[in-house]
Short mmCIF file of C-alpha atoms and ligand atoms in Angstrom, two decimals:
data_model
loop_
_atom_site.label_atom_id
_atom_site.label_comp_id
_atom_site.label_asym_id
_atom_site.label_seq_id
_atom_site.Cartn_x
_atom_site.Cartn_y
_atom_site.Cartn_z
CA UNK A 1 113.28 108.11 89.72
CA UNK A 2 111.16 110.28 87.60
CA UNK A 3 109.49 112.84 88.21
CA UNK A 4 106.06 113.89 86.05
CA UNK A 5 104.82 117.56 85.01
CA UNK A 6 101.23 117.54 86.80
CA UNK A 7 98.53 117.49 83.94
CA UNK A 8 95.02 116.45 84.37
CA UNK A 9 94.23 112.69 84.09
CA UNK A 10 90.89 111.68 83.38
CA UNK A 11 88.29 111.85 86.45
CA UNK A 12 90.35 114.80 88.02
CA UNK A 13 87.72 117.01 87.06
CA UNK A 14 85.06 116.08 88.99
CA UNK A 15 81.43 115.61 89.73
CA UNK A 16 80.22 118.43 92.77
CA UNK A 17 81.12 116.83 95.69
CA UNK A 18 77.61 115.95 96.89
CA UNK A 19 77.28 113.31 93.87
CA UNK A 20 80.26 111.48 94.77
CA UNK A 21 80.09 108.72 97.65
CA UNK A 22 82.11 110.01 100.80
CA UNK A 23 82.68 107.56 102.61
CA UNK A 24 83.70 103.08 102.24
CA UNK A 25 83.65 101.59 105.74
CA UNK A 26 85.88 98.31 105.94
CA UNK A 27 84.22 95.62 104.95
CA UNK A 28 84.32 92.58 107.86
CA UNK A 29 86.55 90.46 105.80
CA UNK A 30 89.30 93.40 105.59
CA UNK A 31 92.24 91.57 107.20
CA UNK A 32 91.39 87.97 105.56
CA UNK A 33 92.03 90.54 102.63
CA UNK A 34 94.79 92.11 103.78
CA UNK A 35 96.60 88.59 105.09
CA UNK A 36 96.38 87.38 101.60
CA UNK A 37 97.73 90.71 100.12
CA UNK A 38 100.37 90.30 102.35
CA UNK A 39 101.39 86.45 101.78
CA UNK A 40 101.51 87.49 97.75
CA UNK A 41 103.96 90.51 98.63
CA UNK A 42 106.14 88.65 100.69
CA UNK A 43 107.42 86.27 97.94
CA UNK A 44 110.92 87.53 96.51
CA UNK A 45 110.82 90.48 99.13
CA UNK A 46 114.08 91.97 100.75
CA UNK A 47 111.27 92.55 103.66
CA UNK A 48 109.85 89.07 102.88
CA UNK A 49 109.70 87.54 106.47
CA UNK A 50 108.41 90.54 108.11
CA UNK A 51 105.46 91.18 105.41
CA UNK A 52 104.75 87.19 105.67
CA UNK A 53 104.93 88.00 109.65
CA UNK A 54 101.82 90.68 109.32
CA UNK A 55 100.21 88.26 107.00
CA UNK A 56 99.73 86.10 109.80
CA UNK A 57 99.02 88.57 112.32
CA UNK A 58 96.65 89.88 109.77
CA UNK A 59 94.59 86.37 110.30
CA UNK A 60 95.26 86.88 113.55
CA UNK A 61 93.32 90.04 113.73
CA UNK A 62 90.36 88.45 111.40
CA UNK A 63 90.19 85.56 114.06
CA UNK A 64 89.34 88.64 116.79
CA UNK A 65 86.88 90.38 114.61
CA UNK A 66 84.93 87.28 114.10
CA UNK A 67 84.58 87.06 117.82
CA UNK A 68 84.58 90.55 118.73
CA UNK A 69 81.64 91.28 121.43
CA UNK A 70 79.09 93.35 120.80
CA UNK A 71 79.96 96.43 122.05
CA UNK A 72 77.60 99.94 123.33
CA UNK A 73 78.14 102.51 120.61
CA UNK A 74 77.36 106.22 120.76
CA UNK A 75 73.41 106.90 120.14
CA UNK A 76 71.86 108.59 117.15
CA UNK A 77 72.08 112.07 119.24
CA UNK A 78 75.64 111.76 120.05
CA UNK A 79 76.02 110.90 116.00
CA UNK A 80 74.24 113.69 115.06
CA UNK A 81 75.79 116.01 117.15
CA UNK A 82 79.54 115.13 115.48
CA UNK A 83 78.12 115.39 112.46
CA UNK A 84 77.02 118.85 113.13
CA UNK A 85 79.51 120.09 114.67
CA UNK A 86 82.06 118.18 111.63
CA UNK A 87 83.68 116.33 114.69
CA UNK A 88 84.77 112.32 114.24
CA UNK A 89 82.25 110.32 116.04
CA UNK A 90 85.19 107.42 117.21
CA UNK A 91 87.62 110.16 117.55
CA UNK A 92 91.26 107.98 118.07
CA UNK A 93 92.34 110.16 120.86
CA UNK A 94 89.38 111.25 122.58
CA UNK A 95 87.66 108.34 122.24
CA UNK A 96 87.05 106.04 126.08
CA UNK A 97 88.13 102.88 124.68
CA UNK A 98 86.51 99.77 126.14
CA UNK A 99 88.56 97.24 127.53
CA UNK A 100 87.44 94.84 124.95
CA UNK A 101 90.18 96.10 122.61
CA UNK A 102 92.84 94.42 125.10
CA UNK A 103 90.53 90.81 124.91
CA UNK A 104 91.28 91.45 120.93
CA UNK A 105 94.77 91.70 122.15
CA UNK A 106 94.78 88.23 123.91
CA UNK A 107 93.16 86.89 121.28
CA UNK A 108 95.71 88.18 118.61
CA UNK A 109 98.32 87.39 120.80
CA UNK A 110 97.22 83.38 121.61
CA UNK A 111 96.54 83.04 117.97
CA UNK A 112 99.89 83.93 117.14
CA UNK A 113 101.45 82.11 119.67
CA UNK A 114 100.67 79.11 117.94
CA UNK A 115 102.28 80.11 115.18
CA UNK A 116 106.10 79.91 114.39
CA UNK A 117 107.50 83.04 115.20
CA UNK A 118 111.22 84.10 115.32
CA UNK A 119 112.31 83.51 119.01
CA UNK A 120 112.44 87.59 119.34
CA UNK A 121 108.41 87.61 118.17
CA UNK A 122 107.51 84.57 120.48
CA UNK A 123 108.99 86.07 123.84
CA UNK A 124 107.08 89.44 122.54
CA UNK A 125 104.22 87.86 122.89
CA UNK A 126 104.55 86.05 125.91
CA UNK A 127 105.81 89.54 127.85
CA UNK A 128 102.98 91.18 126.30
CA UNK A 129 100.28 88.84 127.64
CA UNK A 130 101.31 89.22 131.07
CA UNK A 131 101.44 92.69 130.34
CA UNK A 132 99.74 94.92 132.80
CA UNK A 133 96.27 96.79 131.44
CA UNK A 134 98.05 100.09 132.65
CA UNK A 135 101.00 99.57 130.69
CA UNK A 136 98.78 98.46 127.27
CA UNK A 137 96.87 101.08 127.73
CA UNK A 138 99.64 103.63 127.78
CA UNK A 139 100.71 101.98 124.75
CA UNK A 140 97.95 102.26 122.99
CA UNK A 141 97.81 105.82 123.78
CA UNK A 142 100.64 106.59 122.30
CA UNK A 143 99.84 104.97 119.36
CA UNK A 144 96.80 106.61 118.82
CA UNK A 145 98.76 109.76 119.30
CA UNK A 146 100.65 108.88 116.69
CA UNK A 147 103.85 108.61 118.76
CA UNK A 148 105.01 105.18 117.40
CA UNK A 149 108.43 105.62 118.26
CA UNK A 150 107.42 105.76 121.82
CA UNK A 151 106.57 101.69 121.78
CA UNK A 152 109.72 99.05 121.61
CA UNK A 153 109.65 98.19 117.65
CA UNK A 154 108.53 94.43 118.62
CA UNK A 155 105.73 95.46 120.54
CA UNK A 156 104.11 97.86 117.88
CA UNK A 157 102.46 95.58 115.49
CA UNK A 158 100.81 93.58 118.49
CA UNK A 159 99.02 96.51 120.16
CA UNK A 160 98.12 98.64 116.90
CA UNK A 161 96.49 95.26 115.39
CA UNK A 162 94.44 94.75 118.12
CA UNK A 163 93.62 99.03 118.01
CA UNK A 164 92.96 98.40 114.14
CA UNK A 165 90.49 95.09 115.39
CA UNK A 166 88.46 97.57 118.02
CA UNK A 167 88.24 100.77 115.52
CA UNK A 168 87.15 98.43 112.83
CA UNK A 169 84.44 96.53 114.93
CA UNK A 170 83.14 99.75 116.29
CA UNK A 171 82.99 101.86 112.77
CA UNK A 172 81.06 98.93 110.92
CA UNK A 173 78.78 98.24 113.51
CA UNK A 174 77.48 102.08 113.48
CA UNK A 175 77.47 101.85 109.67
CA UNK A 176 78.79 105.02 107.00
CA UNK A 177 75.56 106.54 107.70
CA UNK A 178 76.46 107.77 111.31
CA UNK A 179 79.86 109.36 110.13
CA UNK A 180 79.78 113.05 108.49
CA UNK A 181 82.28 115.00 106.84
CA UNK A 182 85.01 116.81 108.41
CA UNK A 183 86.47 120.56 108.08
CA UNK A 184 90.05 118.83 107.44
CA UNK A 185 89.50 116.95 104.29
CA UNK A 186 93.03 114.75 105.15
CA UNK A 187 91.24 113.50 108.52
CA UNK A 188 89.70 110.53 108.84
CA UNK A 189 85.95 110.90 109.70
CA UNK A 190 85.24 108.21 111.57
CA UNK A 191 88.39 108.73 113.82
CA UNK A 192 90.21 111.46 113.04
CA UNK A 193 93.71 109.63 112.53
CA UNK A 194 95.92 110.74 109.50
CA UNK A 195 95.66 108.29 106.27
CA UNK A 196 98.28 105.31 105.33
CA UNK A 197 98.31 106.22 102.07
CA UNK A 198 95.29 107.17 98.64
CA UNK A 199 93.54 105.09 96.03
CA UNK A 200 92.88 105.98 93.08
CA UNK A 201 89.15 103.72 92.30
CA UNK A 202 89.31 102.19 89.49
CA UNK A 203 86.05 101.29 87.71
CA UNK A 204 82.34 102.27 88.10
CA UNK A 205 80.99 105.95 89.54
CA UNK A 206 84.01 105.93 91.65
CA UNK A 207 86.25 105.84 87.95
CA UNK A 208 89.68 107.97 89.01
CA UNK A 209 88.53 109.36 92.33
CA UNK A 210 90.66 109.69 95.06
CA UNK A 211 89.49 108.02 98.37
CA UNK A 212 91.76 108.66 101.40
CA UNK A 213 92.64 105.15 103.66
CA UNK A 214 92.24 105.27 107.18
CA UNK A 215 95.66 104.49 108.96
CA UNK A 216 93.93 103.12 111.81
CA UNK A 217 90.06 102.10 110.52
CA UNK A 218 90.60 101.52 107.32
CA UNK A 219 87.55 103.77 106.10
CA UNK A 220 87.93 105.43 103.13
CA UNK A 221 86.32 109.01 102.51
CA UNK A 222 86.86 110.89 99.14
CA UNK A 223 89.03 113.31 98.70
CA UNK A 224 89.69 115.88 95.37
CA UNK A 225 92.98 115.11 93.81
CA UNK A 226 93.88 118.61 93.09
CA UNK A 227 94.72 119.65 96.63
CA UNK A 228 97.70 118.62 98.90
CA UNK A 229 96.00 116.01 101.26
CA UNK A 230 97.63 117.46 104.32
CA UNK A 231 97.63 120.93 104.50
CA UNK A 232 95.03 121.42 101.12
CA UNK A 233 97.15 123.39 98.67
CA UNK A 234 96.68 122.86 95.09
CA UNK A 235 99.99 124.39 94.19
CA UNK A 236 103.58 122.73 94.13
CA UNK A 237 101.68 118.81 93.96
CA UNK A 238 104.13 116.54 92.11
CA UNK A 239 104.30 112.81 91.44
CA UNK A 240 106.91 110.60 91.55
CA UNK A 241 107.83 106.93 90.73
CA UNK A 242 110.28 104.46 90.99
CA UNK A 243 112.50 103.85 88.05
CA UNK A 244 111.33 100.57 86.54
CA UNK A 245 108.36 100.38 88.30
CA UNK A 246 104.58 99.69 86.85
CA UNK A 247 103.57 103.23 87.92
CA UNK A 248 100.86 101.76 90.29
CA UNK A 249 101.88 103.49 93.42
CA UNK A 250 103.39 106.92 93.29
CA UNK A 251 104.37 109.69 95.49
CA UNK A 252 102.70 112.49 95.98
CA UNK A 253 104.22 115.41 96.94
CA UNK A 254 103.76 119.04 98.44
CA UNK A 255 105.85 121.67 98.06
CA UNK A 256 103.72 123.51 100.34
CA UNK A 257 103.80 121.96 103.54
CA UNK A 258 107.02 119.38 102.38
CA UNK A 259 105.31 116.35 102.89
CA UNK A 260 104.06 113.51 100.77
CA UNK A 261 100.99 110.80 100.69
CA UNK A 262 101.55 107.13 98.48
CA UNK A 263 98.77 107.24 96.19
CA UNK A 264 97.46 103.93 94.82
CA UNK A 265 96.08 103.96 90.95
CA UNK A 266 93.75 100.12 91.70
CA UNK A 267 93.61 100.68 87.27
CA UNK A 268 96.94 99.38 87.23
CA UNK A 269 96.53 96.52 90.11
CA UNK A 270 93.63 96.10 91.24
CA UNK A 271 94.83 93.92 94.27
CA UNK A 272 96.62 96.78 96.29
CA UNK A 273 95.93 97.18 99.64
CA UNK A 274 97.25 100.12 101.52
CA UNK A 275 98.95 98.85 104.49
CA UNK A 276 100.34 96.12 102.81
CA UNK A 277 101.13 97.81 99.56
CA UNK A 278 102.49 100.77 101.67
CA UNK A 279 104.96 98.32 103.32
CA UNK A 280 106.50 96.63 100.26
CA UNK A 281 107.02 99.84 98.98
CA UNK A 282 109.39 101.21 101.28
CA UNK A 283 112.11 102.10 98.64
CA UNK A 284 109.91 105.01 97.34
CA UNK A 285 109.95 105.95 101.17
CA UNK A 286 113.67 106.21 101.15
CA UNK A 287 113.43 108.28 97.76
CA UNK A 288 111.23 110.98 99.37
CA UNK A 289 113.58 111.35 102.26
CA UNK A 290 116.27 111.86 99.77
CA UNK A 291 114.04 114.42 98.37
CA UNK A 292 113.75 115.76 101.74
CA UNK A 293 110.17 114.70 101.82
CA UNK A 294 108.31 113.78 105.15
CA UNK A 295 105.89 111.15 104.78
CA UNK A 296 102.30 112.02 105.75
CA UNK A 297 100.76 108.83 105.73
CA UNK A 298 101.96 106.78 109.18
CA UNK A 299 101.75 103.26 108.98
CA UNK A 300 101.77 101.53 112.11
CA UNK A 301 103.10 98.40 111.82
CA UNK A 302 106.19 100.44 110.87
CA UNK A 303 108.49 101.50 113.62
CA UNK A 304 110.60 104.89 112.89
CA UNK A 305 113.26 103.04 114.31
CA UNK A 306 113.06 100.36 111.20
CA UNK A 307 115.00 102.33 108.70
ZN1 ZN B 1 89.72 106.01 110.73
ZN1 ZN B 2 100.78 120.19 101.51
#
């Protein structure tokens, strides 16, 4: 592993904040994007069959946006007033989720029944569409709590795809203007849940800024790289890489607040994608927690109970 002495890299020092765009909703072809992303990583993987796994329920989950109803969305008053008061407008936990997010489930669930699943994923998905709405919607409460070791391991990637589906549908039919900053910088502002991980933009305006990747929504707001995306100190930030690697993902970490955020540099591969780049980088993971390092950036199609 190595470990780098922080300097400045070009576009750290940075335009005043009100030049910079804030905010990147998800496009609506995000998990097409993501599927692919994910079929490329799998090849030669130790975690090969479960990335190629989310590649199909990634397809899955573009199959149920496609489809996705229109849905009613909070008015221009209620948007205003979060944006006032710097509160997310789709907040994860506060938010009274429609029960079209469980049709995405059914839909996610019947499109991957058709495909060919380990025996353990098939009967997963059979128990889970004769699941009661009570019992998905406890689930999905806890994942939107961030409690992921609360749901079985199997069950996870089901119920926070079809969560993703709903958050996604919802944030790009309001569009970026409805969203507003936040007082926590490391929140998301459409929904308040923590990042998966940071890219670094490569090319145009956006040249070396740090954008922060929704966990749940996949928005991406900006964030300055000289602070500690979790608890916003600017002292104690180091990097770290794996040995051998291209340098294209790194650690970042705090000696603040102990904790550490993947960051992505899209300059070295353009192709990343956070959840799925996230994922097939789990050996840095296991670095960090040598380091004694917690990770700040959940990702939920990955169970605490996986390592
Ligand atoms: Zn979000
Ligand atoms: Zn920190």
């Amino acid at each position: 592993m190595n470990t780098e002495v922080r300097v400045l890299e070009p576009g750290q020092i940075e335009a005043p904040a009100g030049e910079i765009r804030f905010l990147f909703l998800a496009g609506r072809d995000l998990f097409a994007r993501r599927a692919e992303r994910f079929r490329l990583l799998s090849e030669d993987h130790p975690l090969g069959d479960y990335l190629a796994f989310l590649a199909a329920l990634a397809d899955a989950q573009q199959n149920a946006l496609n489809q996705f109803p229109t849905l009613s969305l909070p008015d221009p008053k209620e948007q205003a007033f979060c944006r006032d008061q710097g509160m997310p407008l789709l907040g994860a936990r506060s938010w009274p989720r429609d029960p079209a997010w469980r049709a995405a489930l059914t839909m996610i669930l019947r499109y991957m029944s058709a495909a060919a699943l380990p025996a353990a994923a098939s009967e997963t998905v059979v128990s889970l569409i004769h699941a009661s709405e009570a019992g998905l919607e406890e689930m999905a409460d806890k994942i939107l709590a961030g409690d992921l070791g609360a749901i079985s391991p199997g069950e996870l990637p089901f119920v926070a795809a079809a969560l993703q589906v709903y958050w996604v549908q919802m944030a790009s039919a309001l569009g970026e203007q409805a969203f507003g900053r936040l007082e926590q910088g490391g929140m998301c502002p459409v929904c308040g849940s923590h990042p998966v991980a940071g890219i670094v933009r490569s090319g145009g305006t956006e040249q070396g800024l740090r954008y922060l990747y929704c966990s749940l929504c996949a928005s991406q707001w900006h964030m300055v790289r000289i602070k500690c995306s979790n608890c916003e100190s600017a002292n104690g930030i180091n990097h770290y890489t794996l040995e051998g690697s291209t340098g294209a993902v790194k650690a970042e970490s705090c000696d603040d607040c102990s904790t550490y955020l993947k960051l992505l540099y899209l300059e070295k591969d353009g192709g990343m994608e956070a959840m799925a780049d996230d994922l097939a980088t789990l050996a840095l993971d296991m670095l960090m927690d040598n380091e004694g390092k917690a990770c700040g950036g959940p990702n939920l199609f990955f169970h605490p109970g996986m390592v």
